[in-house]
Short mmCIF file of C-alpha atoms in Angstrom, two decimals:
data_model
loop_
_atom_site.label_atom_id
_atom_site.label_comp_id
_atom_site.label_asym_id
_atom_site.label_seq_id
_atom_site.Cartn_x
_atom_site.Cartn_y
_atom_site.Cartn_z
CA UNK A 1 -50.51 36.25 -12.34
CA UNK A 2 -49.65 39.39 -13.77
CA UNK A 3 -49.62 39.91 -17.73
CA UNK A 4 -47.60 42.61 -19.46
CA UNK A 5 -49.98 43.47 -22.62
CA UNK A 6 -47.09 45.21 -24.77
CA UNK A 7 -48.65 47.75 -27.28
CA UNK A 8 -46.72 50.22 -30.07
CA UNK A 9 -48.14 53.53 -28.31
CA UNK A 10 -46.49 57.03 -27.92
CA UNK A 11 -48.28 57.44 -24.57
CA UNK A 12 -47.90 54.04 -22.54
CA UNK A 13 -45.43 51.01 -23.14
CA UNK A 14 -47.09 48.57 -21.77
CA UNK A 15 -50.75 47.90 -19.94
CA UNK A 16 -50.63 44.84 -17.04
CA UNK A 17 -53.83 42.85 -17.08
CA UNK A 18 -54.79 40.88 -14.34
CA UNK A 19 -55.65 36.78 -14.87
CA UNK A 20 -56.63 34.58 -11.60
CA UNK A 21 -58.24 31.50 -10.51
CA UNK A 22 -60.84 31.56 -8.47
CA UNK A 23 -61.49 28.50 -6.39
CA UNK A 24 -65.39 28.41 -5.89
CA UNK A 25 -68.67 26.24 -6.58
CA UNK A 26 -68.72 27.48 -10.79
CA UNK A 27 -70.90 24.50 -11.69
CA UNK A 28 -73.69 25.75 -9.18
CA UNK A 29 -73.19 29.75 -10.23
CA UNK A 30 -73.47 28.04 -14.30
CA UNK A 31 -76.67 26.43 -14.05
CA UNK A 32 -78.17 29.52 -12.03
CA UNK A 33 -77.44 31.61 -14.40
CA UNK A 34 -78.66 29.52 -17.25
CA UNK A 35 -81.71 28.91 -15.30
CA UNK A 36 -82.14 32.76 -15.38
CA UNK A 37 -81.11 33.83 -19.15
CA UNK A 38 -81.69 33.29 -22.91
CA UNK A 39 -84.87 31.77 -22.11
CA UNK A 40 -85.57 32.02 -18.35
CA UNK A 41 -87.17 34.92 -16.52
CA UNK A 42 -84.64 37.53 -18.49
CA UNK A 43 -85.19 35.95 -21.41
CA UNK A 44 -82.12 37.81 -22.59
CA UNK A 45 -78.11 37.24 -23.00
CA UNK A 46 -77.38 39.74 -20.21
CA UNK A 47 -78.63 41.50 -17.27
CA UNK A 48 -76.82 44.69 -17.55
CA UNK A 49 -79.99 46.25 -19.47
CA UNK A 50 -82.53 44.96 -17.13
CA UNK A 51 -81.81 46.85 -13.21
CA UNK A 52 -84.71 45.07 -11.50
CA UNK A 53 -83.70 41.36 -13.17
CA UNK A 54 -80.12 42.22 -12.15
CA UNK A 55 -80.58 43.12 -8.86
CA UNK A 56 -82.81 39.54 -8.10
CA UNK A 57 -79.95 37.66 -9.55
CA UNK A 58 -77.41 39.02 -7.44
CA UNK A 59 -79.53 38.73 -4.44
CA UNK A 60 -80.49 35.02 -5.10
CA UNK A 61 -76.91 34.51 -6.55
CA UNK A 62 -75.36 31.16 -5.00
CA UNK A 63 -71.60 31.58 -3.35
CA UNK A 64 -72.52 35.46 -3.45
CA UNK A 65 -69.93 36.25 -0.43
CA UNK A 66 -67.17 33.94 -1.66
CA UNK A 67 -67.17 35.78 -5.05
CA UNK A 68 -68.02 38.98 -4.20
CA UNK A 69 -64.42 38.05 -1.45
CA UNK A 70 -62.40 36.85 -4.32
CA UNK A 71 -63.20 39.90 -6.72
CA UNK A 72 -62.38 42.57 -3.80
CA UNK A 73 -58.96 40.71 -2.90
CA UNK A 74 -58.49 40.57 -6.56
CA UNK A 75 -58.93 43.82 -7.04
CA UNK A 76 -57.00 45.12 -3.97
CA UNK A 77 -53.92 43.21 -4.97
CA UNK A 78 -54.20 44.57 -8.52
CA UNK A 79 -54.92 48.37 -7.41
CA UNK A 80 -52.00 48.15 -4.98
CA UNK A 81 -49.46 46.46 -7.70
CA UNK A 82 -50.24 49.75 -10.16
CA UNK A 83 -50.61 52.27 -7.65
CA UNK A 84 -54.19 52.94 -7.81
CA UNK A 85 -54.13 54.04 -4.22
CA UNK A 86 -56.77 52.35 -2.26
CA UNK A 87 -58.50 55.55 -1.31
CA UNK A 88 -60.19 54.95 -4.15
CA UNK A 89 -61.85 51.42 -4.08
CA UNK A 90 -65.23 50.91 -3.16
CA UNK A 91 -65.65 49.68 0.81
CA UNK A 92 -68.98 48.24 -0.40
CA UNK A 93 -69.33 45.02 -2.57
CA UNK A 94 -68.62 45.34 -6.72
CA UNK A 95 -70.86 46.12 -8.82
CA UNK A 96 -71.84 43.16 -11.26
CA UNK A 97 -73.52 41.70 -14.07
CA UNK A 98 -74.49 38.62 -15.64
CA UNK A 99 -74.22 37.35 -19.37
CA UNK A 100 -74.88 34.15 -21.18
CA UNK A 101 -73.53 34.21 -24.75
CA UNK A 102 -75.01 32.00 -27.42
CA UNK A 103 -74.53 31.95 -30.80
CA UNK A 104 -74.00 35.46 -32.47
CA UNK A 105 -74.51 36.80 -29.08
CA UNK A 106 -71.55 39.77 -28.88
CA UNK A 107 -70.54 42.82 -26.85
CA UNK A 108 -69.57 45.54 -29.22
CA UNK A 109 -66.51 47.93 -28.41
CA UNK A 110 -66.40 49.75 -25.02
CA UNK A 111 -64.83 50.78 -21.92
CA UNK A 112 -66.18 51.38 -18.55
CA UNK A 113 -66.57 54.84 -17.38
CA UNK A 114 -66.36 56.45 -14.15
CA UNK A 115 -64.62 53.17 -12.59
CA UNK A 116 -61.57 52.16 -11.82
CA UNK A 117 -61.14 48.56 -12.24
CA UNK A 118 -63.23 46.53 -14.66
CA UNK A 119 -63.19 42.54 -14.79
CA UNK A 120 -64.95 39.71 -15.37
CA UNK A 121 -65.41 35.98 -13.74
CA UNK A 122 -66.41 32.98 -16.29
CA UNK A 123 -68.38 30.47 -14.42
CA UNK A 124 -67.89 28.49 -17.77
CA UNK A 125 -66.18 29.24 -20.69
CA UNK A 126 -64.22 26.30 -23.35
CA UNK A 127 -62.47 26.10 -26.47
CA UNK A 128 -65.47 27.27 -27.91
CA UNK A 129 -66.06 30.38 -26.35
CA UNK A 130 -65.53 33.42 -28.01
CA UNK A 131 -62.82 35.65 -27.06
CA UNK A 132 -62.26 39.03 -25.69
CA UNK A 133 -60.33 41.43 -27.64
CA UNK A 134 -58.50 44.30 -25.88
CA UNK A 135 -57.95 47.84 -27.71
CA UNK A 136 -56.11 50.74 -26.26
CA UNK A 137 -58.11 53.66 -26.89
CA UNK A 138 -55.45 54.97 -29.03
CA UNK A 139 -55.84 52.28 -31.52
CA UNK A 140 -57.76 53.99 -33.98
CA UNK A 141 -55.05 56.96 -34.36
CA UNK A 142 -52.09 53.87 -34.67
CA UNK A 143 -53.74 52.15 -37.29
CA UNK A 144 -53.97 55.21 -39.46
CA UNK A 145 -50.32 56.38 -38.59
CA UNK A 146 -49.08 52.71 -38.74
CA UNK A 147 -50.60 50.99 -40.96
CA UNK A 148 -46.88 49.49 -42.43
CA UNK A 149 -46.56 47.93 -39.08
CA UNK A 150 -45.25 44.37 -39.71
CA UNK A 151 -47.31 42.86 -36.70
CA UNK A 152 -50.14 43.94 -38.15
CA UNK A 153 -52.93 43.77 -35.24
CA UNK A 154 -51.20 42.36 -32.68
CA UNK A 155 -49.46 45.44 -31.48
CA UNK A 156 -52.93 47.48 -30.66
CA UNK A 157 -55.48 44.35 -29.57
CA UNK A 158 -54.77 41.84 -27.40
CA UNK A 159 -57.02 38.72 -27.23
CA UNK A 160 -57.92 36.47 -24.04
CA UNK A 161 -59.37 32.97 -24.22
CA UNK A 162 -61.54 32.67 -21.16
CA UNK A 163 -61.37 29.29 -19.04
CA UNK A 164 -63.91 28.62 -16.50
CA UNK A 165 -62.70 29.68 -13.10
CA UNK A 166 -60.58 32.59 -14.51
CA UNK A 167 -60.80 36.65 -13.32
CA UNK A 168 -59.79 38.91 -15.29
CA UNK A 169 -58.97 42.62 -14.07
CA UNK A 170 -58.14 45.93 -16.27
CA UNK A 171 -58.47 49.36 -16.36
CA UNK A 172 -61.23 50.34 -17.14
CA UNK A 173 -60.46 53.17 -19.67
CA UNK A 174 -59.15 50.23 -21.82
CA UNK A 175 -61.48 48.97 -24.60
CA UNK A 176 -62.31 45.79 -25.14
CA UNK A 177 -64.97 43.68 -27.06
CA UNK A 178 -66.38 39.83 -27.14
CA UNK A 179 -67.76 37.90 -29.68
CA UNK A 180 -69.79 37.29 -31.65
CA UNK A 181 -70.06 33.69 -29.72
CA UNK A 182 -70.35 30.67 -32.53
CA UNK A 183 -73.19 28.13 -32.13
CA UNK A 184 -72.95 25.49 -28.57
CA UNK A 185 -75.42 23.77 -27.06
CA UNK A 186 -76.89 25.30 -23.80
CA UNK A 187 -74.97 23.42 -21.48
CA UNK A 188 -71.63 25.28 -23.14
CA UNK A 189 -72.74 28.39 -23.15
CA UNK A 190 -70.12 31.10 -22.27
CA UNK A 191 -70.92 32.69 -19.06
CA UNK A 192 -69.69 35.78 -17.52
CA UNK A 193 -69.89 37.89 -14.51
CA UNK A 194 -68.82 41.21 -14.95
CA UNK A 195 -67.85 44.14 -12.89
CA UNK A 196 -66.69 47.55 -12.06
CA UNK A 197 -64.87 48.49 -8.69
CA UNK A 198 -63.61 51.89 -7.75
CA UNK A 199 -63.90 55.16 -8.53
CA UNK A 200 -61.57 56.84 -11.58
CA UNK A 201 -61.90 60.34 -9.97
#
């Protein structure tokens, strides 16, 4: 399904974000991953800092071809609905990432660089999970020459409940930021697998 993000900017009307299903094992990719963070070998809320941790997780990673299938398609049908071009995806497999969020676990403000796509996959996520908060990089300049605007926020961030079993797909100038996660038990901890695919230039 295709989502229009509408934002009050001089240089873009609008900004499509991608939201899916995928229809895979999450239970078994949930409990490996818990098995691995915030107290497992990583010991920490995400891989992404950690290249020799990441790279055993995605080797060991259960339903690795199914997933690593459904983010390519994903990102194939996306790319071709914008007119990326698909000269410039990856042939190989995404590059991912894994993070567990517990509570006051966050990801502060960034983009991407040097891809084209950016996404993630939530294993599980509930009504509990935090959020995640787009900004268009132009935000900053809008709020100062704005700041009468009657929608207050809403027209420069956009905000996405996660559900386990959704993708979600962007581009991956656009900035975006999650948390910080309130308290759950371990066995509702907000997981994610993200990922960058493509090349911007």
């Amino acid at each position: 399904m295709l989502r229009d993000f509408q934002i009050f900017n001089p240089f873009a009307a609008s900004t499509q974000l991608f939201t899916g299903q995928i229809d895979i094992n999450h239970e078994q990719i949930a409990q490996y991953m818990r098995d691995y963070l915030h107290g497992g070998e990583g010991d920490l809320y995400t891989s992404y800092f950690d290249e020799k941790l990441n790279e055993k997780m995605v080797f060991d990673m259960p339903c690795k071809n199914a997933l690593f299938a459904a983010i390519v398609a994903s990102c194939e049908a996306y790319a071709n609905v914008r007119n990326m071009g698909n000269e410039r995806l990856d042939n190989g497999p995404p590059h991912i990432w894994f993070s567990e969020y517990m509570e006051g676990d966050r990801h502060t403000l960034h983009n991407h660089p040097r891809a084209l796509i950016a996404g993630t996959y939530y294993p599980y996520a509930d009504e509990d999970s935090c959020n995640i908060q787009f900004r268009h990089p132009s935000s900053g300049m809008l709020a100062m020459v704005e700041p009468w605007n009657s929608e207050g926020d809403s027209f420069v961030i956009h905000k996405l409940q996660p559900k386990t079993g959704m993708i979600n797909l962007w581009p991956a100038w656009m900035e975006h930021e999650i948390g910080p996660q309130k308290e759950v038990p371990k066995e509702r901890s907000r997981l994610a697998i993200s990922f960058n695919y493509g090349r911007a230039r």
